[in-house]
Short mmCIF file of C-alpha atoms and ligand atoms in Angstrom, two decimals:
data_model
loop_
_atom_site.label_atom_id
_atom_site.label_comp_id
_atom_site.label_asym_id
_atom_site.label_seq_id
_atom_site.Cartn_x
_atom_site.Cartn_y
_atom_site.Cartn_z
CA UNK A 390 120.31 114.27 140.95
CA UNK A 391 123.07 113.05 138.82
CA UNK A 392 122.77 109.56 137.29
CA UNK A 393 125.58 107.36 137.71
CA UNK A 394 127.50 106.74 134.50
CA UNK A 395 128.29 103.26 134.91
CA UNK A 396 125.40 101.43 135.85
CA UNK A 397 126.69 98.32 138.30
CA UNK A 398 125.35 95.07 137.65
CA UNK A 399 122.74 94.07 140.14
CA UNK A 400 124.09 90.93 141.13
CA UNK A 401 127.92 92.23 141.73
CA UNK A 402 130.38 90.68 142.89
CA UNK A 403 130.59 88.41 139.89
CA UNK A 404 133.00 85.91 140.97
CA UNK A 405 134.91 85.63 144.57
CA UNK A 406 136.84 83.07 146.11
CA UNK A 407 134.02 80.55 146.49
CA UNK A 408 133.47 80.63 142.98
CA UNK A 409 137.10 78.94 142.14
CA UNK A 410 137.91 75.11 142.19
CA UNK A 411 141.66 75.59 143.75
CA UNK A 412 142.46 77.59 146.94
CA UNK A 413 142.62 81.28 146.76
CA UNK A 414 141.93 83.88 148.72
CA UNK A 415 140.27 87.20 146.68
CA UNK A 416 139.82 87.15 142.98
CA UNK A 417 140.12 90.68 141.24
CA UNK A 418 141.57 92.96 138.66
CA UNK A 419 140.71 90.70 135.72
CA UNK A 420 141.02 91.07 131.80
CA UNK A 421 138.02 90.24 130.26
CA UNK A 422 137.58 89.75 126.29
CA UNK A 423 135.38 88.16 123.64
CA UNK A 424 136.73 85.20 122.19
CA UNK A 425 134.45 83.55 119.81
CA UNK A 426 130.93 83.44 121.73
CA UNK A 427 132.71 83.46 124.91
CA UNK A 428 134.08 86.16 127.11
CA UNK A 429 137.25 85.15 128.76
CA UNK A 430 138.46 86.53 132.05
CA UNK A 431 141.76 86.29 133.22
CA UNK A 432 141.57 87.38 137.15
CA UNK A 433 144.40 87.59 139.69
CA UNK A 434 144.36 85.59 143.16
CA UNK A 435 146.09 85.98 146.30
CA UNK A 436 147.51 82.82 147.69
CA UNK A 437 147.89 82.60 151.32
CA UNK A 438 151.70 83.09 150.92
CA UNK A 439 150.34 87.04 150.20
CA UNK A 440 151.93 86.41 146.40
CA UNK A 441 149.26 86.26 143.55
CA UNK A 442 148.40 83.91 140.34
CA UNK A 443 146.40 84.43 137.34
CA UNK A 444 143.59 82.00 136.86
CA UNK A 445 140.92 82.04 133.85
CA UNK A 446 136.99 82.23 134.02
CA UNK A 447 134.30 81.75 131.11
CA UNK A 448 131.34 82.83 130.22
CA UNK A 449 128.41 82.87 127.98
CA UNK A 450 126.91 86.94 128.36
CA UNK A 451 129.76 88.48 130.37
CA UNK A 452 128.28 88.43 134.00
CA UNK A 453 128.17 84.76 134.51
CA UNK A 454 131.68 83.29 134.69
CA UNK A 455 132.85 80.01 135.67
CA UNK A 456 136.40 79.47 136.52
CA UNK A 457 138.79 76.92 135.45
CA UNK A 458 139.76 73.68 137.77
CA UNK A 459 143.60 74.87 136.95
CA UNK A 460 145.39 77.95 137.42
CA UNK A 461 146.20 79.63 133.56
CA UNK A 462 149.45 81.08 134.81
CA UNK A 463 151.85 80.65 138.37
CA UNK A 464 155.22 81.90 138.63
CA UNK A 465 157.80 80.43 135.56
CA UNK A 466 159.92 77.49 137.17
CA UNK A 467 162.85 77.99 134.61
CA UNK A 468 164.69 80.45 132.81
CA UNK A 469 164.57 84.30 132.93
CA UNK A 470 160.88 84.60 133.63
CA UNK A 471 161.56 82.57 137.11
CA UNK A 472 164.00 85.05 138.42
CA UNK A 473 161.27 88.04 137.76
CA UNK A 474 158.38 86.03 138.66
CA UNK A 475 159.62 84.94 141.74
CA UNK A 476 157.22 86.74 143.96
CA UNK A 477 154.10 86.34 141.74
CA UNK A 478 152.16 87.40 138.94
CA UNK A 479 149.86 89.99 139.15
CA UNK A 480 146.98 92.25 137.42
CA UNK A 481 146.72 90.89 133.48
CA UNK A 482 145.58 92.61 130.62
CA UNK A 483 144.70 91.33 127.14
CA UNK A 484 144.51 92.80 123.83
CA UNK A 485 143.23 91.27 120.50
CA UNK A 486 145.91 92.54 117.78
CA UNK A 487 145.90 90.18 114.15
CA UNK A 488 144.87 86.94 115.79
CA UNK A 489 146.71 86.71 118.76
CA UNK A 490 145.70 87.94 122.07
CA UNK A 491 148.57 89.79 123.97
CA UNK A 492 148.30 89.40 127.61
CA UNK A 493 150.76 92.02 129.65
CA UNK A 494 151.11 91.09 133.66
CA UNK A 495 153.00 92.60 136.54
CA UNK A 496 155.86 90.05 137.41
CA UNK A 497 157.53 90.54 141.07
CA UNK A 498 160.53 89.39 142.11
CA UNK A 499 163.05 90.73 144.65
CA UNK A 500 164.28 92.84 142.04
CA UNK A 501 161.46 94.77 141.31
CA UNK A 502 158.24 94.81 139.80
CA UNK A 503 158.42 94.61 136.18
CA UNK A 504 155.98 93.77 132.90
CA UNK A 505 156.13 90.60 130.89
CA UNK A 506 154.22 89.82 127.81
CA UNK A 507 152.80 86.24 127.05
CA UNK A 508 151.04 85.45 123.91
CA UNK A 509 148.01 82.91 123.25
CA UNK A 510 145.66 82.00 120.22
CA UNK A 511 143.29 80.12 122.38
CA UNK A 512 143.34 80.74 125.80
CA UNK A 513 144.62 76.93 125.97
CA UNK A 514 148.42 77.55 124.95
CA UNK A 515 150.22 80.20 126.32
CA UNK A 516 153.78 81.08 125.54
CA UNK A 517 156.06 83.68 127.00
CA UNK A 518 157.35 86.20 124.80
CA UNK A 519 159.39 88.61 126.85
CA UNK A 520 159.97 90.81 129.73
CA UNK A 521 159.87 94.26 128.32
CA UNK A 522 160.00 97.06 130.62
CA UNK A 523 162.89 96.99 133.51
CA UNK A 524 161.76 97.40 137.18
CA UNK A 525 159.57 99.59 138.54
CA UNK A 526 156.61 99.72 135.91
CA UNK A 527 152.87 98.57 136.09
CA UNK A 528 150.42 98.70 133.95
CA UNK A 529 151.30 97.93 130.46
CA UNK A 530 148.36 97.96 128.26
CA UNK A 531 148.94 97.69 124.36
CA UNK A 532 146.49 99.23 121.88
CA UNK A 533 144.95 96.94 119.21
CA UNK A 534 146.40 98.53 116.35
CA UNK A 535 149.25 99.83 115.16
CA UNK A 536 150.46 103.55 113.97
CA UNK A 537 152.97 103.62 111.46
CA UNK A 538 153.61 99.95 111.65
CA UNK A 539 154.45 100.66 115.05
CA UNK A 540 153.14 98.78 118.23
CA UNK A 541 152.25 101.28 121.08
CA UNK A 542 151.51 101.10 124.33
CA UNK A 543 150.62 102.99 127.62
CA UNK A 544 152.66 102.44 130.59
CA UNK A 545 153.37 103.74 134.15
CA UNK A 546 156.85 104.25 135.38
CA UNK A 547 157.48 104.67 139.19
CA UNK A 548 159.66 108.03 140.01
CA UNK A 549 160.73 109.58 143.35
CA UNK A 550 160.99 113.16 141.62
CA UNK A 551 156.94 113.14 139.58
CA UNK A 552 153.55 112.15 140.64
CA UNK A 553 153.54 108.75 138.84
CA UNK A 554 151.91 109.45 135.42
CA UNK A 555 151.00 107.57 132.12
CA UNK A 556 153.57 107.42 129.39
CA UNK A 557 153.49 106.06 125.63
CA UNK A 558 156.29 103.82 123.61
CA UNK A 559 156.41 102.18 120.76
CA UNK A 560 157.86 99.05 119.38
CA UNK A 561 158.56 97.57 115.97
CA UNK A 562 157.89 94.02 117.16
CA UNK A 563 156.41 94.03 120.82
CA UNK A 564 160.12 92.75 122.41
CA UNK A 565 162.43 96.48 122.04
CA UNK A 566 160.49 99.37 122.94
CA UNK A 567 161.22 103.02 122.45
CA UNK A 568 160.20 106.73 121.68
CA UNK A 569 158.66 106.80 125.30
CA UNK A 570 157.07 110.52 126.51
CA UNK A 571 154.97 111.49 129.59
CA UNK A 572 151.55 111.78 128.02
CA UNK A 573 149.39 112.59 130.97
CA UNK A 574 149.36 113.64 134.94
CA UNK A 575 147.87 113.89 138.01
CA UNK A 576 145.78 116.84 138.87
CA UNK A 577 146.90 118.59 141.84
CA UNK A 578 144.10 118.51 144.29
CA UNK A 579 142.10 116.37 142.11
CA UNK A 580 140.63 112.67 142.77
CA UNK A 581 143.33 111.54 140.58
CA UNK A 582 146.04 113.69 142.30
CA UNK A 583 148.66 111.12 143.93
CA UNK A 584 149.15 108.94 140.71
CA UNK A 585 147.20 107.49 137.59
CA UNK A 586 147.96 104.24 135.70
CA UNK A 587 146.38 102.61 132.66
CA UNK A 588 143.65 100.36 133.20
CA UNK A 589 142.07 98.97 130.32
CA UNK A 590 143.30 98.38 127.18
CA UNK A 591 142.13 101.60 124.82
CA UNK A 592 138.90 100.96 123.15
CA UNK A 593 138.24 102.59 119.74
CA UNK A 594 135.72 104.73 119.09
CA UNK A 595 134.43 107.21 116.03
CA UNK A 596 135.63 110.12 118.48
CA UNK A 597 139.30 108.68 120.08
CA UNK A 598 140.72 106.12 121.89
CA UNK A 599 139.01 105.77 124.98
CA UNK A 600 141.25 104.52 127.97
CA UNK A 601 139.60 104.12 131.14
CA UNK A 602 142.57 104.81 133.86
CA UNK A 603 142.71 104.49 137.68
CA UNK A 604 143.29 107.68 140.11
CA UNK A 605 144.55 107.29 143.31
CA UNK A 606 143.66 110.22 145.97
CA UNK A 607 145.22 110.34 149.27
CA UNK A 608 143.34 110.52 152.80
CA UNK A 609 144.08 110.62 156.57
CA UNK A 610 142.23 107.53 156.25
CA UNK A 611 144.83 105.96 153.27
CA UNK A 612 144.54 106.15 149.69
CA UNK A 613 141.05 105.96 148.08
CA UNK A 614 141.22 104.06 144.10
CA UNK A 615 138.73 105.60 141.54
CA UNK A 616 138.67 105.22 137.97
CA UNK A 617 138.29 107.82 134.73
CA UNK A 618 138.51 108.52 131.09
CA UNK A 619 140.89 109.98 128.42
CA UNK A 620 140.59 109.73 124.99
CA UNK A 621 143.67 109.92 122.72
CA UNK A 622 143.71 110.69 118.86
CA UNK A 623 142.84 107.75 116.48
CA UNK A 624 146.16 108.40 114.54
CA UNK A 625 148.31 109.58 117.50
CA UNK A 626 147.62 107.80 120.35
CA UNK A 627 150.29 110.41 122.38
CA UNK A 628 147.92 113.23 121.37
CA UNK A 629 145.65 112.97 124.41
CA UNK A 630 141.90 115.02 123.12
CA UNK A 631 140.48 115.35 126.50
CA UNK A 632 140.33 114.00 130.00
CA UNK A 633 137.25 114.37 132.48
CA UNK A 634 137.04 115.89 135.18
CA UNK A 635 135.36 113.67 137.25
CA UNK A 636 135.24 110.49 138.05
CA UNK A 637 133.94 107.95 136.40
CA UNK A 638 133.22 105.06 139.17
CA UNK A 639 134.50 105.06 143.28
CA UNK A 640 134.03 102.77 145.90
CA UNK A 641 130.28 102.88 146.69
CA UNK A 642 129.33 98.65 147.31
CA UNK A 643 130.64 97.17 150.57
CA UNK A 644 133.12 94.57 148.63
CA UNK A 645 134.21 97.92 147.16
CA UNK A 646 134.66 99.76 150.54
CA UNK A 647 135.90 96.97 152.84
CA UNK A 648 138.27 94.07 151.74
CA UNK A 649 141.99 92.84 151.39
CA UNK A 650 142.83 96.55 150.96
CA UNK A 651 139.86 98.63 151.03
CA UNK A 652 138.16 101.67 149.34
CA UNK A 653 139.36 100.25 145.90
CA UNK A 654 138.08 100.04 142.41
CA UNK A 655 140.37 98.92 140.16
CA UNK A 656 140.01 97.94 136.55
CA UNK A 657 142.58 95.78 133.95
CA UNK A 658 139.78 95.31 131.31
CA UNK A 659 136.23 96.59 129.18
CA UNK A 660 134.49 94.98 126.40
CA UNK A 661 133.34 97.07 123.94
CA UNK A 662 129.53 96.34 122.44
CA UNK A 663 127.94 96.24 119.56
CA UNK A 664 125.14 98.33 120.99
CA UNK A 665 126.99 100.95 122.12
CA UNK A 666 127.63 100.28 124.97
CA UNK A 667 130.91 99.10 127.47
CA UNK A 668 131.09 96.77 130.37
CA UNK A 669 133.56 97.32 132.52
CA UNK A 670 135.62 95.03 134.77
CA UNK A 671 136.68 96.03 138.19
CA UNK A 672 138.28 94.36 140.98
CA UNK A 673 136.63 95.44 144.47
CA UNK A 674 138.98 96.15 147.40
CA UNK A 675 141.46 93.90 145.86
CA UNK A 676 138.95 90.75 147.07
CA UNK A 677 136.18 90.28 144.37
CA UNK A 678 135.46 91.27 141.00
CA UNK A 679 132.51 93.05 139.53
CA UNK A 680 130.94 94.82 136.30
CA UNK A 681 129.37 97.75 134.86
CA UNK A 682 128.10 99.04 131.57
CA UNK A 683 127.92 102.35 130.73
CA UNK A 684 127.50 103.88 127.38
CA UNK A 685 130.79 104.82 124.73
CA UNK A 686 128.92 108.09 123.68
CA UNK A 687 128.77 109.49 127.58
CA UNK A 688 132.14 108.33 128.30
CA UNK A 689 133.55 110.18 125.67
CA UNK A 690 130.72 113.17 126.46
CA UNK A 691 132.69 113.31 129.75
CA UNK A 692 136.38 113.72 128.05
CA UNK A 693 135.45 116.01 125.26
CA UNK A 694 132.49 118.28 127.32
CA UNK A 695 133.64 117.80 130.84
CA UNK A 696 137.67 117.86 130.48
CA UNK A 697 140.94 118.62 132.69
CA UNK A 698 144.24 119.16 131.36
CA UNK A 699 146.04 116.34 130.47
CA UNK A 700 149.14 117.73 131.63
CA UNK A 701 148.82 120.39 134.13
C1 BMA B 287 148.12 98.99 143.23
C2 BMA B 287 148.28 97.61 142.67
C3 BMA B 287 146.93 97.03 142.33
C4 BMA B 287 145.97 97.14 143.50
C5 BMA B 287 145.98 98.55 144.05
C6 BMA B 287 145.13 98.70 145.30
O1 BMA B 287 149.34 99.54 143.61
O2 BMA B 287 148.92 96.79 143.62
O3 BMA B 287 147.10 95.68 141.97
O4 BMA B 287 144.67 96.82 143.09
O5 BMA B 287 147.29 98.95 144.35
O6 BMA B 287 145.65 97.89 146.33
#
């Protein structure tokens, strides 16, 4: 028997929509980072208007969260952001990069669905920086470093001609953002076949970045969400090492299987350990949200000893 490489908490889900002070109706595909002692979750919620917010949980060991009596960010009122964000805000992700935590979210409008990138110290102020991709992306996730005094992120842009794939640009200062190529696709006939997007921000490692993506496969039932591992080059991030073969976590748990759309797991954030290990965040069926842990050395085992083409 094959063990499971991430090892689910035993008292998933972590935090639903009883859990939070204001009405909501699911709670999923969170960030989650360290901040001080604390780990800080930033989680999405459905209203019952079908359009989503970002609200903000803490906690003490990373499985116990408590949520916020306020919202941490609705739809802007005024200015640019409030034409994009018209529809909602949607599926945050935070990375730590020289003191400032840069949180990427999906804003909707009738125009499109695009990414906009807020800034915060604290997790108490938040300011809006800028929109920076046009419509239709998801999944902006920014690495916490940068490579020739360059900013870089992973991206995913929707096209009618190619499965939708992961890309990388870079940016001199986080607004302009350039230099993009198609760094990785689908497999045909693969779990991952119909698209991939970035999930987590890219952890480092001794081996590669390690980014832990979500693969969407296709059924006569609808589409199932799974998620995997890739690990890029510590100096260039476009030079993708390996990617394995097999998933890395699918829809097992009954939040996971049935929900708001079901048969999804779908992750916006990891926290890297000092022991070695990773937990990793995962929204179930778009409803609840739940962790893992699984070890760094296995998950990179499965890119470098197990691996797939990165661009078939
Ligand atoms: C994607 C996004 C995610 C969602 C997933 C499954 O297209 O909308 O936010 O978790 O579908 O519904």
């Amino acid at each position: 028997m094959k063990t499971d490489i991430v090892r689910r908490y035993s008292s998933n889900p972590i935090l639903t929509k009883a859990d939070i002070p204001y009405p909501v109706e699911t709670v999923h595909n969170a960030a989650v980072v360290k901040h001080g002692s604390e780990y800080i979750m930033l989680f999405r919620s459905h209203l019952r208007t079908g359009r989503s917010i970002i609200g903000l949980a803490r906690s003490p060991d990373g499985f116990n969260f408590t949520a916020e009596p306020q919202p941490f960010l609705t739809p802007a009122r005024e200015g640019v952001f409030a034409e994009y964000e018209e529809f909602g805000v949607e599926d945050p992700r935070v990375t730590l990069l020289e003191g400032e935590y840069l949180i990427t979210y999906s804003a909707y409008s009738r125009n499109g669905v695009r990414i906009a990138l807020a800034k915060t110290r604290d997790f108490e102020h938040v300011e809006r920086v800028s929109l920076i991709t046009q419509a239709d992306y998801r999944n902006v996730v920014i690495f916490p470093a940068r490579f020739d005094g360059l900013y870089a992120r992973l991206d995913r842009p929707h096209s009618e001609i190619s499965p939708w794939s992961i890309w990388i640009s870079y940016s001199p200062d986080l607004r302009f953002w350039g230099d993009a190529r198609l760094i990785m696709k689908p497999e045909p006939y693969h779990w991952d076949e119909m698209k991939i997007g970035p999930g987590a921000p890219p952890i480092r490692t001794a081996q590669g970045w390690l980014s832990i993506y979500h693969g969407v496969f296709e059924t006569m039932d609808g589409s199932v969400y799974r998620l995997g591992v890739a690990l890029h080059d510590l100096k260039d991030p476009a030079r993708i090492t390996g990617v394995g073969e097999s998933w890395i976590l699918q829809p097992e748990d009954p939040w996971e299987i049935t929900g708001y759309v079901h048969n999804v797991v779908f992750t916006c954030g990891a926290v890297s350990e000092d022991d070695g290990t990773v937990k990793i965040y995962w929204g179930g069926a778009d409803t609840v949200m739940c962790v893992g842990e699984a070890d760094t050395s296995a998950l990179v085992d499965e890119c470098l000893k197990h691996g797939r083409p990165a661009k078939p």
